[in-house]
PDB file of C-alpha atoms in Angstrom:
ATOM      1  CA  UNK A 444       0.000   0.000   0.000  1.00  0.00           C
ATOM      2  CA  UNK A 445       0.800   3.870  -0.451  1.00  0.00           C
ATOM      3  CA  UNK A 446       2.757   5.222   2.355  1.00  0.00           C
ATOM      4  CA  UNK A 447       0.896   7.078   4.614  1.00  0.00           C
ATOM      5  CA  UNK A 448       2.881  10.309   5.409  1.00  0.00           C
ATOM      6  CA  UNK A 449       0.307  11.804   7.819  1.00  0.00           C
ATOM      7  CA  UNK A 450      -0.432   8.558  10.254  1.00  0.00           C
ATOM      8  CA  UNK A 451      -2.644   8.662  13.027  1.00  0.00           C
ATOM      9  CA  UNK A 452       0.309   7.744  15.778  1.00  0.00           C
ATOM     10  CA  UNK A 453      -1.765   6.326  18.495  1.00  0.00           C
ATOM     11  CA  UNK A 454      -3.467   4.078  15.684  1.00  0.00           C
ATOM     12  CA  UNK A 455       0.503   3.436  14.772  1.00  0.00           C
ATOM     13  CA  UNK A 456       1.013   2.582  18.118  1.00  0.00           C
ATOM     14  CA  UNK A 457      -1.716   0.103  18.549  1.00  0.00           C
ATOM     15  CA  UNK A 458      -1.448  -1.802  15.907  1.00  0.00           C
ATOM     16  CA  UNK A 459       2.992  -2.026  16.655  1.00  0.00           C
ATOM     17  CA  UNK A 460       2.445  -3.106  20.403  1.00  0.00           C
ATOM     18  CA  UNK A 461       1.684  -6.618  20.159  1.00  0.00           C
ATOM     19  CA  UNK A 462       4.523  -7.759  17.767  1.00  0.00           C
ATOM     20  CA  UNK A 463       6.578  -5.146  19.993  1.00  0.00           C
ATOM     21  CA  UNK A 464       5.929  -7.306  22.730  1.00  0.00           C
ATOM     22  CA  UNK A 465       5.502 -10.838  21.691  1.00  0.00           C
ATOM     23  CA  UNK A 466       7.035 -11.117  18.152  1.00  0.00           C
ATOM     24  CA  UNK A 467       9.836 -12.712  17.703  1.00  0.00           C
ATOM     25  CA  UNK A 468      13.495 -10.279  17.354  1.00  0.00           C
ATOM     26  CA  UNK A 469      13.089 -10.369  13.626  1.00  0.00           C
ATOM     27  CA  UNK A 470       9.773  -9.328  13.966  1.00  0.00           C
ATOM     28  CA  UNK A 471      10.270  -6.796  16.693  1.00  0.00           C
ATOM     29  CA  UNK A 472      13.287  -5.469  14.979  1.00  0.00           C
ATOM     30  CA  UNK A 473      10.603  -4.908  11.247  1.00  0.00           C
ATOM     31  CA  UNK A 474       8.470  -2.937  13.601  1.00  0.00           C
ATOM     32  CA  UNK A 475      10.574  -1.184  15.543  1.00  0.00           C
ATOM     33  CA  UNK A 476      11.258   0.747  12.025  1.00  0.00           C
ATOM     34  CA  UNK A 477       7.691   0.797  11.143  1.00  0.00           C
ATOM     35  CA  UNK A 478       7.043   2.211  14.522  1.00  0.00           C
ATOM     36  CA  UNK A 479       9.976   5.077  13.675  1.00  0.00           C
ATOM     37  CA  UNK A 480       8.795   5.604  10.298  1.00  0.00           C
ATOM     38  CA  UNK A 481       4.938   6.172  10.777  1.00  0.00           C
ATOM     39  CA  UNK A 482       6.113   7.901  14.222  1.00  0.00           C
ATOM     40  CA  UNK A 483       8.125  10.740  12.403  1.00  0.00           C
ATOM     41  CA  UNK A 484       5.922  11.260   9.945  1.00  0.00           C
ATOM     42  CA  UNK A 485       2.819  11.856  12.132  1.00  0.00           C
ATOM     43  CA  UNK A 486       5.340  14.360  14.574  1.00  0.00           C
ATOM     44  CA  UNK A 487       6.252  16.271  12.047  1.00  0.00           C
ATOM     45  CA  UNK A 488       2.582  17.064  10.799  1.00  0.00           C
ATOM     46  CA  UNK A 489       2.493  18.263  14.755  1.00  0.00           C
ATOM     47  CA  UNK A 490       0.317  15.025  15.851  1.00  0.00           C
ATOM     48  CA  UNK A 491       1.520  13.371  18.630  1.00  0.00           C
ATOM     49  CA  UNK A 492       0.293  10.187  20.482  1.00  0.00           C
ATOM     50  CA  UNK A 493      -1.706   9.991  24.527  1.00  0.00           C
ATOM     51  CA  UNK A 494       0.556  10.381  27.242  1.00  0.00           C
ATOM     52  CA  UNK A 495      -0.891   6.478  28.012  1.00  0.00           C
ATOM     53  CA  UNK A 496       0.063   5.476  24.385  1.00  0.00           C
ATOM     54  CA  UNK A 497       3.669   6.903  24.888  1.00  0.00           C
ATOM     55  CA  UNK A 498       4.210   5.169  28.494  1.00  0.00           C
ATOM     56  CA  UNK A 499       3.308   2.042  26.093  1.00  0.00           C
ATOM     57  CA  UNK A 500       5.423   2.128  23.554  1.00  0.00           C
ATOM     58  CA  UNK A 501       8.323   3.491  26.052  1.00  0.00           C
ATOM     59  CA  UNK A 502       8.290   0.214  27.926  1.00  0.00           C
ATOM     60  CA  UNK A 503       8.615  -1.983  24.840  1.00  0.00           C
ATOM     61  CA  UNK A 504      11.520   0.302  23.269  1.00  0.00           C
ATOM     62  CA  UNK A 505      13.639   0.092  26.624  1.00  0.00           C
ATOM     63  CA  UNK A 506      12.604  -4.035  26.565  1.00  0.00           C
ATOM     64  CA  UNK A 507      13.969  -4.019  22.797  1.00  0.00           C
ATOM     65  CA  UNK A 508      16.797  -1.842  23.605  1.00  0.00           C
ATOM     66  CA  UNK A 509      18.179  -4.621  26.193  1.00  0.00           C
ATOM     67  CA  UNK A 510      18.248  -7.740  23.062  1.00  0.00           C
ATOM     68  CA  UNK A 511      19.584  -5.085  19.790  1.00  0.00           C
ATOM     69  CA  UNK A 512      23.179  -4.467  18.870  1.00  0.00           C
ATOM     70  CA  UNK A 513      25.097  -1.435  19.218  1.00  0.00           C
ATOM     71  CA  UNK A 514      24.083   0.296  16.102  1.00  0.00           C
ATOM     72  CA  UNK A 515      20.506  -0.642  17.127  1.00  0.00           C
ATOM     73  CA  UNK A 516      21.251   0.404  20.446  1.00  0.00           C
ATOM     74  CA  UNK A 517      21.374   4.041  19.027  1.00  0.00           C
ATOM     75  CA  UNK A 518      18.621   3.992  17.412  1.00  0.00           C
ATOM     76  CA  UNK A 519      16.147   2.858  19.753  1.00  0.00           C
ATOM     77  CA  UNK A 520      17.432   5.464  22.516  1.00  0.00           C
ATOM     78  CA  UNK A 521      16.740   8.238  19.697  1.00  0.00           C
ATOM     79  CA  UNK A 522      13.384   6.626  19.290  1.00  0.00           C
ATOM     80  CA  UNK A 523      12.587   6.788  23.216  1.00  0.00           C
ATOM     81  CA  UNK A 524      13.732  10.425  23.120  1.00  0.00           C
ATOM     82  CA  UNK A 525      11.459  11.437  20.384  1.00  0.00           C
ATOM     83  CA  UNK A 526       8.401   9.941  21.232  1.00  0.00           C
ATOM     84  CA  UNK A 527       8.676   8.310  24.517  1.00  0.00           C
ATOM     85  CA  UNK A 528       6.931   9.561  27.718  1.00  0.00           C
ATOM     86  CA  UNK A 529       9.120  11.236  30.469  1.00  0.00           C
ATOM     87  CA  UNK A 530       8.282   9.410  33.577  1.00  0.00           C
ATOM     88  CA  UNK A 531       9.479   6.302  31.913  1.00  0.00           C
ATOM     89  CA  UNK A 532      11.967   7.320  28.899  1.00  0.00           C
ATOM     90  CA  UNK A 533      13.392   9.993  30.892  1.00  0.00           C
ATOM     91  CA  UNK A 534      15.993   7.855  33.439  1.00  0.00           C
ATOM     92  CA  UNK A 535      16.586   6.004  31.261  1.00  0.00           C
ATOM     93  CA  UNK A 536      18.076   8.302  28.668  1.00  0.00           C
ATOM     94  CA  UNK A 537      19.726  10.256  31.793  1.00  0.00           C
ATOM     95  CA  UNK A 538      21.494   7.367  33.121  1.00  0.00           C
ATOM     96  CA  UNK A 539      22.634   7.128  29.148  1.00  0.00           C
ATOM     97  CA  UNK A 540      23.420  10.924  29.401  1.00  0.00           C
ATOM     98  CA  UNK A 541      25.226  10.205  32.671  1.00  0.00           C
ATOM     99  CA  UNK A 542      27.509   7.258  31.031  1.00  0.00           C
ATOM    100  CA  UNK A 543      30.876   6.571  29.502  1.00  0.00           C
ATOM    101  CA  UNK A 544      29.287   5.811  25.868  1.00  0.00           C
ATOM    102  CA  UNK A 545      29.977   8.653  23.812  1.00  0.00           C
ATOM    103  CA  UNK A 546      28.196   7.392  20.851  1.00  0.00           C
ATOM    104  CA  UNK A 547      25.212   6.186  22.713  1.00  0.00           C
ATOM    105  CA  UNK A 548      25.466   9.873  24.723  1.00  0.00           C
ATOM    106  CA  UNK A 549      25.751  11.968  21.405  1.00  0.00           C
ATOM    107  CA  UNK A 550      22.816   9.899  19.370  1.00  0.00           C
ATOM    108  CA  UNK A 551      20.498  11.157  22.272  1.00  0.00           C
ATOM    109  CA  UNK A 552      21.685  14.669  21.641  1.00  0.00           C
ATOM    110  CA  UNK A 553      21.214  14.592  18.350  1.00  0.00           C
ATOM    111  CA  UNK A 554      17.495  14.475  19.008  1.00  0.00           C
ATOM    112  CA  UNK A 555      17.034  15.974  22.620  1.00  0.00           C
ATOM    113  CA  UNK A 556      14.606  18.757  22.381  1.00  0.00           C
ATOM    114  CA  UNK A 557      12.469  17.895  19.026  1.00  0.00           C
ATOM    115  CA  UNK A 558       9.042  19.262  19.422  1.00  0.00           C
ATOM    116  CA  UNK A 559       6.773  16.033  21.099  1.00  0.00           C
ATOM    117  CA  UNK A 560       9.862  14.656  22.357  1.00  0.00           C
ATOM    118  CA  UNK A 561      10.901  14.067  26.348  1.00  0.00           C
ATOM    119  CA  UNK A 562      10.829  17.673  27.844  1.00  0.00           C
ATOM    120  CA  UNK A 563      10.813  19.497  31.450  1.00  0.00           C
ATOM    121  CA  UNK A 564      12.652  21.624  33.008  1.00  0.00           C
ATOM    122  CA  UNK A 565      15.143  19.171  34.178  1.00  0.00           C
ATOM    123  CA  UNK A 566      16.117  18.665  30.669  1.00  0.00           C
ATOM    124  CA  UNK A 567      17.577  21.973  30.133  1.00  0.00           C
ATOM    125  CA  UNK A 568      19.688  21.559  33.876  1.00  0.00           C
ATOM    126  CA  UNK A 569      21.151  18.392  32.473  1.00  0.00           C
ATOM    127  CA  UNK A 570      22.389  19.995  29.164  1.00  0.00           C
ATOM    128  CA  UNK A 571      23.851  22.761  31.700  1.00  0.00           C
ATOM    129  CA  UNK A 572      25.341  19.880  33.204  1.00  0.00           C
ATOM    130  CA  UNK A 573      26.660  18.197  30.649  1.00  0.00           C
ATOM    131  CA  UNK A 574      28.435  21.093  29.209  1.00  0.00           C
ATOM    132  CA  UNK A 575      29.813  22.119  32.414  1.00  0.00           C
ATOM    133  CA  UNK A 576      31.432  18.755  32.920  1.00  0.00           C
ATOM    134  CA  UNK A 577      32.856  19.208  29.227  1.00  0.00           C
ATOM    135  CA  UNK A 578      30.503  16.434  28.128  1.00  0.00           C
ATOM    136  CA  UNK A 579      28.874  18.743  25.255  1.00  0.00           C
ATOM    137  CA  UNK A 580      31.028  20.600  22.733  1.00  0.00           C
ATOM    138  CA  UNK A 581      31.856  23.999  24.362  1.00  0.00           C
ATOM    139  CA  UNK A 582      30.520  25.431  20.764  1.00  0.00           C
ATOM    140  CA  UNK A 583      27.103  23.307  20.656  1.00  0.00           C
ATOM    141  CA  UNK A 584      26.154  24.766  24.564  1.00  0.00           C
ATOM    142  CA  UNK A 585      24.032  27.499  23.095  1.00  0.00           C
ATOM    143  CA  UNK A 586      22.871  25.579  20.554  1.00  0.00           C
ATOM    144  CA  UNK A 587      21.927  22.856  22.562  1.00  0.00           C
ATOM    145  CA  UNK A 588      20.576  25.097  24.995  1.00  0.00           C
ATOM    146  CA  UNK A 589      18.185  26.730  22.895  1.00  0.00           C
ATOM    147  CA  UNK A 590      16.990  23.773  21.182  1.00  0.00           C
ATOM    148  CA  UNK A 591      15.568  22.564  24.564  1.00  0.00           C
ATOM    149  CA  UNK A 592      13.969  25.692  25.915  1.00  0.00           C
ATOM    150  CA  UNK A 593      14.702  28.373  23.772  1.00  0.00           C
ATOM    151  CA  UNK A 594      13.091  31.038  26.468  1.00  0.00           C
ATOM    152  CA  UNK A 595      15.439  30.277  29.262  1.00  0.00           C
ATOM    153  CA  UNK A 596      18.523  30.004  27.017  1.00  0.00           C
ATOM    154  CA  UNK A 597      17.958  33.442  25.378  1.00  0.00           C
ATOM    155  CA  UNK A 598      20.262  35.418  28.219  1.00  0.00           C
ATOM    156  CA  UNK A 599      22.662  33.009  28.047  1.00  0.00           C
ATOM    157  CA  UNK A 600      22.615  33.256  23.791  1.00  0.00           C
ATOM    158  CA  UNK A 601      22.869  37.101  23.698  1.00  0.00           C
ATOM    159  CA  UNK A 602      25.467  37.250  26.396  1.00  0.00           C
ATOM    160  CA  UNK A 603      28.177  34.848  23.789  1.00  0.00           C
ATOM    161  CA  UNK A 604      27.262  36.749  21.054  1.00  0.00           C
ATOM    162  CA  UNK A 605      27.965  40.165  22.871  1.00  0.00           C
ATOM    163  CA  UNK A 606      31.100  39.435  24.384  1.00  0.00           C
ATOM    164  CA  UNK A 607      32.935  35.806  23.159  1.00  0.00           C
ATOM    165  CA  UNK A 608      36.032  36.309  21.104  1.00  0.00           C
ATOM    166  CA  UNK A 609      35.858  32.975  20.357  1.00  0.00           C
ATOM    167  CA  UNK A 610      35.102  33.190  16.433  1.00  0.00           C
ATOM    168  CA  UNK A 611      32.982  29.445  16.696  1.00  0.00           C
ATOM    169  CA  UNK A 612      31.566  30.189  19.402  1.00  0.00           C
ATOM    170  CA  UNK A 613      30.110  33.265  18.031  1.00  0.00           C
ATOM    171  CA  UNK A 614      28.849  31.903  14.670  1.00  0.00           C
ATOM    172  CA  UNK A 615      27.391  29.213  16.903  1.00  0.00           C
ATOM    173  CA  UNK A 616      25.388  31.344  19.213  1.00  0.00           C
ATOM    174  CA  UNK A 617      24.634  33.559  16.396  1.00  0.00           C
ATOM    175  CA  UNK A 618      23.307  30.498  14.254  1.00  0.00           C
ATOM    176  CA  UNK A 619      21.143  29.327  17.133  1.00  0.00           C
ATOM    177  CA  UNK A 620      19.715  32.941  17.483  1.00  0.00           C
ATOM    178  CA  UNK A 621      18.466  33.180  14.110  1.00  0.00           C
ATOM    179  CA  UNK A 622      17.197  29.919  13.860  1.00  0.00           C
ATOM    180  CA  UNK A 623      15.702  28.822  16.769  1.00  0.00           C
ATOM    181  CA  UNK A 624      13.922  32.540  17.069  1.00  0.00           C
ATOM    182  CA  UNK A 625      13.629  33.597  13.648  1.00  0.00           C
ATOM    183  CA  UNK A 626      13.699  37.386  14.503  1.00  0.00           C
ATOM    184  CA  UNK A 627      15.063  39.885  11.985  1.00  0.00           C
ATOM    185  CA  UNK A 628      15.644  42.342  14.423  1.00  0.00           C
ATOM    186  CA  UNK A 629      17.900  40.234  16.522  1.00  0.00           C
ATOM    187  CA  UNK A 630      20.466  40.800  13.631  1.00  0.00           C
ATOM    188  CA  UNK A 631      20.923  44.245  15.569  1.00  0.00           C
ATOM    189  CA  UNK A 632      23.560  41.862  18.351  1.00  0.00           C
ATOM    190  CA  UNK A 633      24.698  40.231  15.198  1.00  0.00           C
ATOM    191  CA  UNK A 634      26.084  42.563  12.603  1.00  0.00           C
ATOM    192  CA  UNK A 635      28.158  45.193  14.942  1.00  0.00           C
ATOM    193  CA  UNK A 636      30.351  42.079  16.020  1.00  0.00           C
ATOM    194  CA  UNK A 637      30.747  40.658  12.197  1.00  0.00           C
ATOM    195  CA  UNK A 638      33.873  42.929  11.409  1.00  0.00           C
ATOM    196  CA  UNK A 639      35.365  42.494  15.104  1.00  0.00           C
ATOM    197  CA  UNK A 640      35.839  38.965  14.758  1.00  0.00           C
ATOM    198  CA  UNK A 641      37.409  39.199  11.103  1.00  0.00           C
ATOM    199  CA  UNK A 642      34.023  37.487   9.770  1.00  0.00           C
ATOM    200  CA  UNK A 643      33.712  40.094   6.812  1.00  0.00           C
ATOM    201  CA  UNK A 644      36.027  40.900   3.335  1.00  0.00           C
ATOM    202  CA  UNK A 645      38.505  43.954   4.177  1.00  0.00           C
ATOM    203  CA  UNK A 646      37.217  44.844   0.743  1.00  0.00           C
ATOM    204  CA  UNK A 647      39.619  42.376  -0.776  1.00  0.00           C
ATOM    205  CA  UNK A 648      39.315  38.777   0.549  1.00  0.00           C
ATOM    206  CA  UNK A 649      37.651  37.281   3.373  1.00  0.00           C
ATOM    207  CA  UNK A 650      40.408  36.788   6.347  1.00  0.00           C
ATOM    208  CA  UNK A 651      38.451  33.608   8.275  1.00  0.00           C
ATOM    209  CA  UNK A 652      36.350  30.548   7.205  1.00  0.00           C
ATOM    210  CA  UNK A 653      33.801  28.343   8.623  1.00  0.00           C
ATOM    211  CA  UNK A 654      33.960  24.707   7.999  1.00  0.00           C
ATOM    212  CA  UNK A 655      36.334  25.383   5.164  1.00  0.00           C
ATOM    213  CA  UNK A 656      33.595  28.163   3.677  1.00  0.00           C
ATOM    214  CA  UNK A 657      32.292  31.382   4.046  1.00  0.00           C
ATOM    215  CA  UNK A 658      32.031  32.653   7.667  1.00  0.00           C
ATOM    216  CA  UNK A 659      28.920  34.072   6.974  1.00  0.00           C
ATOM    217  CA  UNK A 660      27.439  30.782   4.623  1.00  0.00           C
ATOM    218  CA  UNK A 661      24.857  29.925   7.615  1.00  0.00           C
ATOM    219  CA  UNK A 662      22.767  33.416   7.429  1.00  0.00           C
ATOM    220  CA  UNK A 663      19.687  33.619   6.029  1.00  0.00           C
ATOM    221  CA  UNK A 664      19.194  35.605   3.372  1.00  0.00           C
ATOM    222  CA  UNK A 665      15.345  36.035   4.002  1.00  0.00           C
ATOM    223  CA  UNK A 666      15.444  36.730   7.559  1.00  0.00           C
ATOM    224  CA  UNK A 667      18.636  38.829   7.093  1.00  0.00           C
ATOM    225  CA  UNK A 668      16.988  40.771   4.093  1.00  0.00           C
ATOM    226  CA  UNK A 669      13.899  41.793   6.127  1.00  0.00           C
ATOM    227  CA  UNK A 670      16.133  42.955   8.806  1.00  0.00           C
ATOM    228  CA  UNK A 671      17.642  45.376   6.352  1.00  0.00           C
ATOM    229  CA  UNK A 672      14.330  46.499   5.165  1.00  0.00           C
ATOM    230  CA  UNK A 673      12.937  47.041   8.875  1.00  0.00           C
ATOM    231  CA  UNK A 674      15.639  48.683  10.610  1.00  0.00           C
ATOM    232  CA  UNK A 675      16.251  51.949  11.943  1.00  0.00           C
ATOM    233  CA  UNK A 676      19.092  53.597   9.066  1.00  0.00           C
ATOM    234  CA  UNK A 677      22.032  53.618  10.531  1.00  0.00           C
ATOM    235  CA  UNK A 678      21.675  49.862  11.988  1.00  0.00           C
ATOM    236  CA  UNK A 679      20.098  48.593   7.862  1.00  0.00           C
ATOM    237  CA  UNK A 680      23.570  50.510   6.523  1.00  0.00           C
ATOM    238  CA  UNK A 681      26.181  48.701   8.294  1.00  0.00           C
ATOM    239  CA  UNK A 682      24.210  45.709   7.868  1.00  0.00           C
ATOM    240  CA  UNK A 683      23.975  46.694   3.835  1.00  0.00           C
TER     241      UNK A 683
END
C-alpha cells in the first residue's frame, strides 16, 4: 500500500504493540522501524500520540533496547527520546546521558529537544550539566541550549554573542539565534560584532572561514533581508 505520510500515531502505536511485545526479534526489529517511520511522519505534521500510548510504547523500546546491537542500540534510545513519555523514557536516557558511551550519549543529543519529544525543566539543567562537565562541545552549549527551551537560554545566547572572542563560538550562538527565534531584528547583536571577529572581506578577501567556507554561509538571506528592510538607518547601513 501507499505510504501514509500523515499517520494517526496512536493508531501506529496500537497496531505495533503486540509484535513489539511478543514477536519474535526479527519481527520486533521490522516494527521497531515501522514504529519510527509512521512515528516521524505523524510528529512532524504536529500530531503526537496519549501520554498512556507513549508510556506504552516506552516500555517496549527500553525491553527491545536490552536484546539489539550497538548500532541498534542508538537507534532505539533516539526513538525513546522522540516519542517516549518522560516518567518512563526519561531515566533512562539520563542514566545514558550520565555514562561513559559517547556514541550512545551523542545519538540522544542529536534528538534531545524535538518538538513532542521528552521535555521538562530538568532537561535543560542536564544539558547545563553536561556542558559544564565538558561532556557537550563547548561550541554546541548554546545551541543545545536553545533547542531545549529556547526562552530560558535566550540570556545566556545574547550574552556569547555580545562578548565571546571565540570566532565558533560566536557563529554558533549567532546560528542558534536566528534559527531557533527567527527574529530579523535580533540581527541588531549580530552585525556590529561581524567585522570584530574578522568574519567580513577587508574589501579584498575574506580573512576567516567556517567549515572550510564562508564565515557568513549559515545566514539567512530572508530573515537577514527583512532585517535590512525594517531597521532603523544607521543599523540597515552597516548591515547593507
Amino acid at each position: 500500500s501507499a505510504t501514509d505520510f500523515n499517520p494517526d500515531p496512536n493508531e501506529t502505536i496500537r497496531i505495533a504493540l503486540p509484535k513489539l511485545k511478543n514477536g519474535t526479534q526479527e519481527e520486533r526489529v521490522r516494527t521497531f522501524g515501522f514504529v519510527y517511520q509512521q512515528l516521524m511522519f505523524a510528529y512532524n505534521k504536529g500530531n503526537f500520540p496519549t501520554d498512556a500510548n507513549k508510556r506504552a510504547l516506552s516500555v517496549e523500546l527500553i525491553r527491545l533496547y536490552e536484546i539489539v546491537d550497538e548500532g541498534m542500540k542508538r537507534s532505539v534510545l533516539q526513538a525513546l527520546t522522540r516519542y517516549g513519555e518522560n516518567a518512563i523514557s526519561k531515566p533512562f536516557i539520563f542514566k545514558v546521558l550520565d555514562g561513559s558511551d559517547v556514541q550512545r550519549r551523542e545519538a540522544v543529543l542529536s534528538v534531545l529537544g524535538v518538538p513532542g519529544g521528552v521535555s521538562g525543566p530538568d532537561i535543560y539543567e542536564k544539558v547545563k550539566d553536561l556542558a559544564n562537565r565538558g561532556l557537550i562541545k563547548p561550541e554546541a552549549r548554546t545551541t543545545m541550549l536553545a533547542r531545549v527551551d529556547k526562552d530560558r537560554a535566550l540570556t545566556e545566547v545574547l550574552d556569547v554573542i555580545k562578548s565571546t572572542t571565540d570566532m565558533e563560538h560566536f557563529i554558533y550562538s549567532a546560528w542558534a539565534l536566528q534559527d531557533y527565534y527567527k527574529e530579523p531584528a535580533n540581527y541588531k547583536f549580530i552585525v556590529p560584532r561581524l567585522r570584530e571577529l574578522e568574519l567580513v572581506s577587508d574589501g579584498k578577501v575574506m580573512k576567516k572561514f567556517f567549515r572550510g567556507g564562508n564565515p557568513l554561509g549559515w545566514m539567512d538571506a530572508d530573515l537577514f533581508s527583512r532585517y535590512i528592510e525594517t531597521a532603523p538607518f544607521a543599523q540597515s547601513l552597516q548591515a547593507f
